[in-house]
């Protein structure tokens, strides 16, 4: 686990359970073909860029990376790398 400090908020990068992550309420529709293609790339190359979340109670809400989160679920991943923003 690594962490970096940015002003004015801090950013922590770590691996967390996919079950603790929820999409933002204004979730968009993503086509099945697009998600299948992304899942295929993630199967080969892994997650190149962690998703960005913020803590909301006991869970985390996605700020950026909903498609990567959905693709990881399709792949059966139990955890995923995230950047946690704290204000």
C-alpha atoms as an extended CHARMM CRD file, in Angstrom:
* protein
*
        87  EXT
         1         1  UNK       CA              0.0000000000        0.0000000000        0.0000000000  PROA      1               0.0000000000
         2         2  UNK       CA              1.3170000000        3.4250000000       -0.9100000000  PROA      2               0.0000000000
         3         3  UNK       CA              0.0880000000        6.9190000000       -0.2350000000  PROA      3               0.0000000000
         4         4  UNK       CA              0.8300000000       10.3550000000       -1.5520000000  PROA      4               0.0000000000
         5         5  UNK       CA              0.0010000000       13.7880000000       -0.1930000000  PROA      5               0.0000000000
         6         6  UNK       CA             -1.6430000000       16.4370000000       -2.3610000000  PROA      6               0.0000000000
         7         7  UNK       CA             -2.9980000000       19.8180000000       -1.2370000000  PROA      7               0.0000000000
         8         8  UNK       CA             -5.6210000000       20.4970000000       -0.0260000000  PROA      8               0.0000000000
         9         9  UNK       CA             -6.8840000000       16.9080000000        0.2050000000  PROA      9               0.0000000000
        10        10  UNK       CA             -4.8960000000       13.7220000000        0.6110000000  PROA      10              0.0000000000
        11        11  UNK       CA             -4.9680000000       10.7620000000       -1.7720000000  PROA      11              0.0000000000
        12        12  UNK       CA             -4.3950000000        7.1840000000       -0.6010000000  PROA      12              0.0000000000
        13        13  UNK       CA             -3.9650000000        4.2690000000       -3.0080000000  PROA      13              0.0000000000
        14        14  UNK       CA             -4.8730000000        0.7790000000       -1.8380000000  PROA      14              0.0000000000
        15        15  UNK       CA             -6.6840000000       -2.4360000000       -2.7770000000  PROA      15              0.0000000000
        16        16  UNK       CA            -10.2150000000       -2.8400000000       -1.3880000000  PROA      16              0.0000000000
        17        17  UNK       CA            -13.1080000000       -5.2680000000       -1.7780000000  PROA      17              0.0000000000
        18        18  UNK       CA            -15.3170000000       -4.6580000000       -4.8020000000  PROA      18              0.0000000000
        19        19  UNK       CA            -18.3330000000       -5.2450000000       -2.5400000000  PROA      19              0.0000000000
        20        20  UNK       CA            -17.5090000000       -2.0730000000       -0.5650000000  PROA      20              0.0000000000
        21        21  UNK       CA            -17.6670000000        0.1080000000       -3.7110000000  PROA      21              0.0000000000
        22        22  UNK       CA            -20.8750000000        1.6890000000       -4.9910000000  PROA      22              0.0000000000
        23        23  UNK       CA            -21.4390000000        3.7330000000       -8.1610000000  PROA      23              0.0000000000
        24        24  UNK       CA            -22.3510000000        7.4030000000       -7.8740000000  PROA      24              0.0000000000
        25        25  UNK       CA            -26.1180000000        8.0800000000       -8.0410000000  PROA      25              0.0000000000
        26        26  UNK       CA            -25.8300000000        9.7200000000      -11.4900000000  PROA      26              0.0000000000
        27        27  UNK       CA            -24.5990000000        6.4610000000      -13.0450000000  PROA      27              0.0000000000
        28        28  UNK       CA            -24.5670000000        6.3050000000      -16.8390000000  PROA      28              0.0000000000
        29        29  UNK       CA            -25.5140000000        3.4100000000      -19.1090000000  PROA      29              0.0000000000
        30        30  UNK       CA            -22.5870000000        1.5050000000      -20.5920000000  PROA      30              0.0000000000
        31        31  UNK       CA            -23.1120000000       -0.8600000000      -23.5150000000  PROA      31              0.0000000000
        32        32  UNK       CA            -22.4500000000       -4.5520000000      -23.0130000000  PROA      32              0.0000000000
        33        33  UNK       CA            -20.0420000000       -4.7310000000      -25.9670000000  PROA      33              0.0000000000
        34        34  UNK       CA            -17.9670000000       -1.8710000000      -24.5870000000  PROA      34              0.0000000000
        35        35  UNK       CA            -17.7820000000       -3.4700000000      -21.1320000000  PROA      35              0.0000000000
        36        36  UNK       CA            -16.8790000000       -6.8570000000      -22.6430000000  PROA      36              0.0000000000
        37        37  UNK       CA            -14.0590000000       -5.2160000000      -24.6170000000  PROA      37              0.0000000000
        38        38  UNK       CA            -12.7720000000       -3.3990000000      -21.5350000000  PROA      38              0.0000000000
        39        39  UNK       CA            -12.9680000000       -6.6040000000      -19.4540000000  PROA      39              0.0000000000
        40        40  UNK       CA            -10.9400000000       -8.3930000000      -22.1430000000  PROA      40              0.0000000000
        41        41  UNK       CA             -8.2170000000       -5.7410000000      -22.0070000000  PROA      41              0.0000000000
        42        42  UNK       CA             -8.1960000000       -5.8680000000      -18.2010000000  PROA      42              0.0000000000
        43        43  UNK       CA             -7.9200000000       -9.6670000000      -18.2960000000  PROA      43              0.0000000000
        44        44  UNK       CA             -4.7590000000       -9.3490000000      -20.4310000000  PROA      44              0.0000000000
        45        45  UNK       CA             -3.1510000000       -6.1910000000      -19.0000000000  PROA      45              0.0000000000
        46        46  UNK       CA             -4.7240000000       -5.8660000000      -15.5450000000  PROA      46              0.0000000000
        47        47  UNK       CA             -5.9850000000       -2.6050000000      -14.1550000000  PROA      47              0.0000000000
        48        48  UNK       CA             -3.6530000000        0.0400000000      -15.5780000000  PROA      48              0.0000000000
        49        49  UNK       CA             -5.1530000000        3.0020000000      -13.6910000000  PROA      49              0.0000000000
        50        50  UNK       CA             -6.8530000000        2.6190000000      -10.2770000000  PROA      50              0.0000000000
        51        51  UNK       CA            -10.4110000000        3.8440000000       -9.9210000000  PROA      51              0.0000000000
        52        52  UNK       CA            -11.0120000000        6.9640000000       -7.8200000000  PROA      52              0.0000000000
        53        53  UNK       CA            -13.4060000000        6.7800000000       -4.8640000000  PROA      53              0.0000000000
        54        54  UNK       CA            -14.3880000000        8.7090000000       -1.7660000000  PROA      54              0.0000000000
        55        55  UNK       CA            -15.3670000000        7.2760000000        1.5910000000  PROA      55              0.0000000000
        56        56  UNK       CA            -19.0960000000        7.3920000000        2.3240000000  PROA      56              0.0000000000
        57        57  UNK       CA            -19.8170000000        5.7880000000        5.6780000000  PROA      57              0.0000000000
        58        58  UNK       CA            -18.5830000000        2.1810000000        5.6560000000  PROA      58              0.0000000000
        59        59  UNK       CA            -18.4070000000        2.0770000000        1.8290000000  PROA      59              0.0000000000
        60        60  UNK       CA            -16.8250000000        3.9820000000       -1.0460000000  PROA      60              0.0000000000
        61        61  UNK       CA            -18.5040000000        5.9200000000       -3.8600000000  PROA      61              0.0000000000
        62        62  UNK       CA            -16.9520000000        5.9830000000       -7.3170000000  PROA      62              0.0000000000
        63        63  UNK       CA            -15.8070000000        9.3800000000       -8.5340000000  PROA      63              0.0000000000
        64        64  UNK       CA            -14.0330000000        8.0750000000      -11.6470000000  PROA      64              0.0000000000
        65        65  UNK       CA            -13.8550000000        4.5330000000      -12.9970000000  PROA      65              0.0000000000
        66        66  UNK       CA            -17.3770000000        3.1150000000      -13.0650000000  PROA      66              0.0000000000
        67        67  UNK       CA            -16.6770000000        1.2220000000      -16.3120000000  PROA      67              0.0000000000
        68        68  UNK       CA            -13.4830000000       -0.2990000000      -14.8930000000  PROA      68              0.0000000000
        69        69  UNK       CA            -15.3730000000       -1.3100000000      -11.7220000000  PROA      69              0.0000000000
        70        70  UNK       CA            -18.1400000000       -2.9620000000      -13.7870000000  PROA      70              0.0000000000
        71        71  UNK       CA            -15.5590000000       -4.7390000000      -15.9790000000  PROA      71              0.0000000000
        72        72  UNK       CA            -13.7550000000       -6.0030000000      -12.8550000000  PROA      72              0.0000000000
        73        73  UNK       CA            -17.0630000000       -7.4140000000      -11.5930000000  PROA      73              0.0000000000
        74        74  UNK       CA            -17.5490000000       -9.2150000000      -14.9220000000  PROA      74              0.0000000000
        75        75  UNK       CA            -14.1150000000      -10.7510000000      -14.5030000000  PROA      75              0.0000000000
        76        76  UNK       CA            -15.0280000000      -12.0100000000      -11.0380000000  PROA      76              0.0000000000
        77        77  UNK       CA            -12.4320000000       -9.8780000000       -9.2680000000  PROA      77              0.0000000000
        78        78  UNK       CA            -12.9700000000       -9.6840000000       -5.5110000000  PROA      78              0.0000000000
        79        79  UNK       CA            -10.8510000000       -6.5730000000       -4.9820000000  PROA      79              0.0000000000
        80        80  UNK       CA             -9.5570000000       -3.6540000000       -7.0230000000  PROA      80              0.0000000000
        81        81  UNK       CA             -6.9350000000       -0.9200000000       -6.7150000000  PROA      81              0.0000000000
        82        82  UNK       CA             -8.4380000000        2.4480000000       -5.8040000000  PROA      82              0.0000000000
        83        83  UNK       CA             -7.3250000000        5.9660000000       -5.0480000000  PROA      83              0.0000000000
        84        84  UNK       CA             -9.2570000000        7.1750000000       -2.0290000000  PROA      84              0.0000000000
        85        85  UNK       CA             -9.8100000000       10.9240000000       -1.9050000000  PROA      85              0.0000000000
        86        86  UNK       CA            -10.2540000000       12.4550000000        1.5410000000  PROA      86              0.0000000000
        87        87  UNK       CA            -11.2770000000       16.0580000000        1.9650000000  PROA      87              0.0000000000
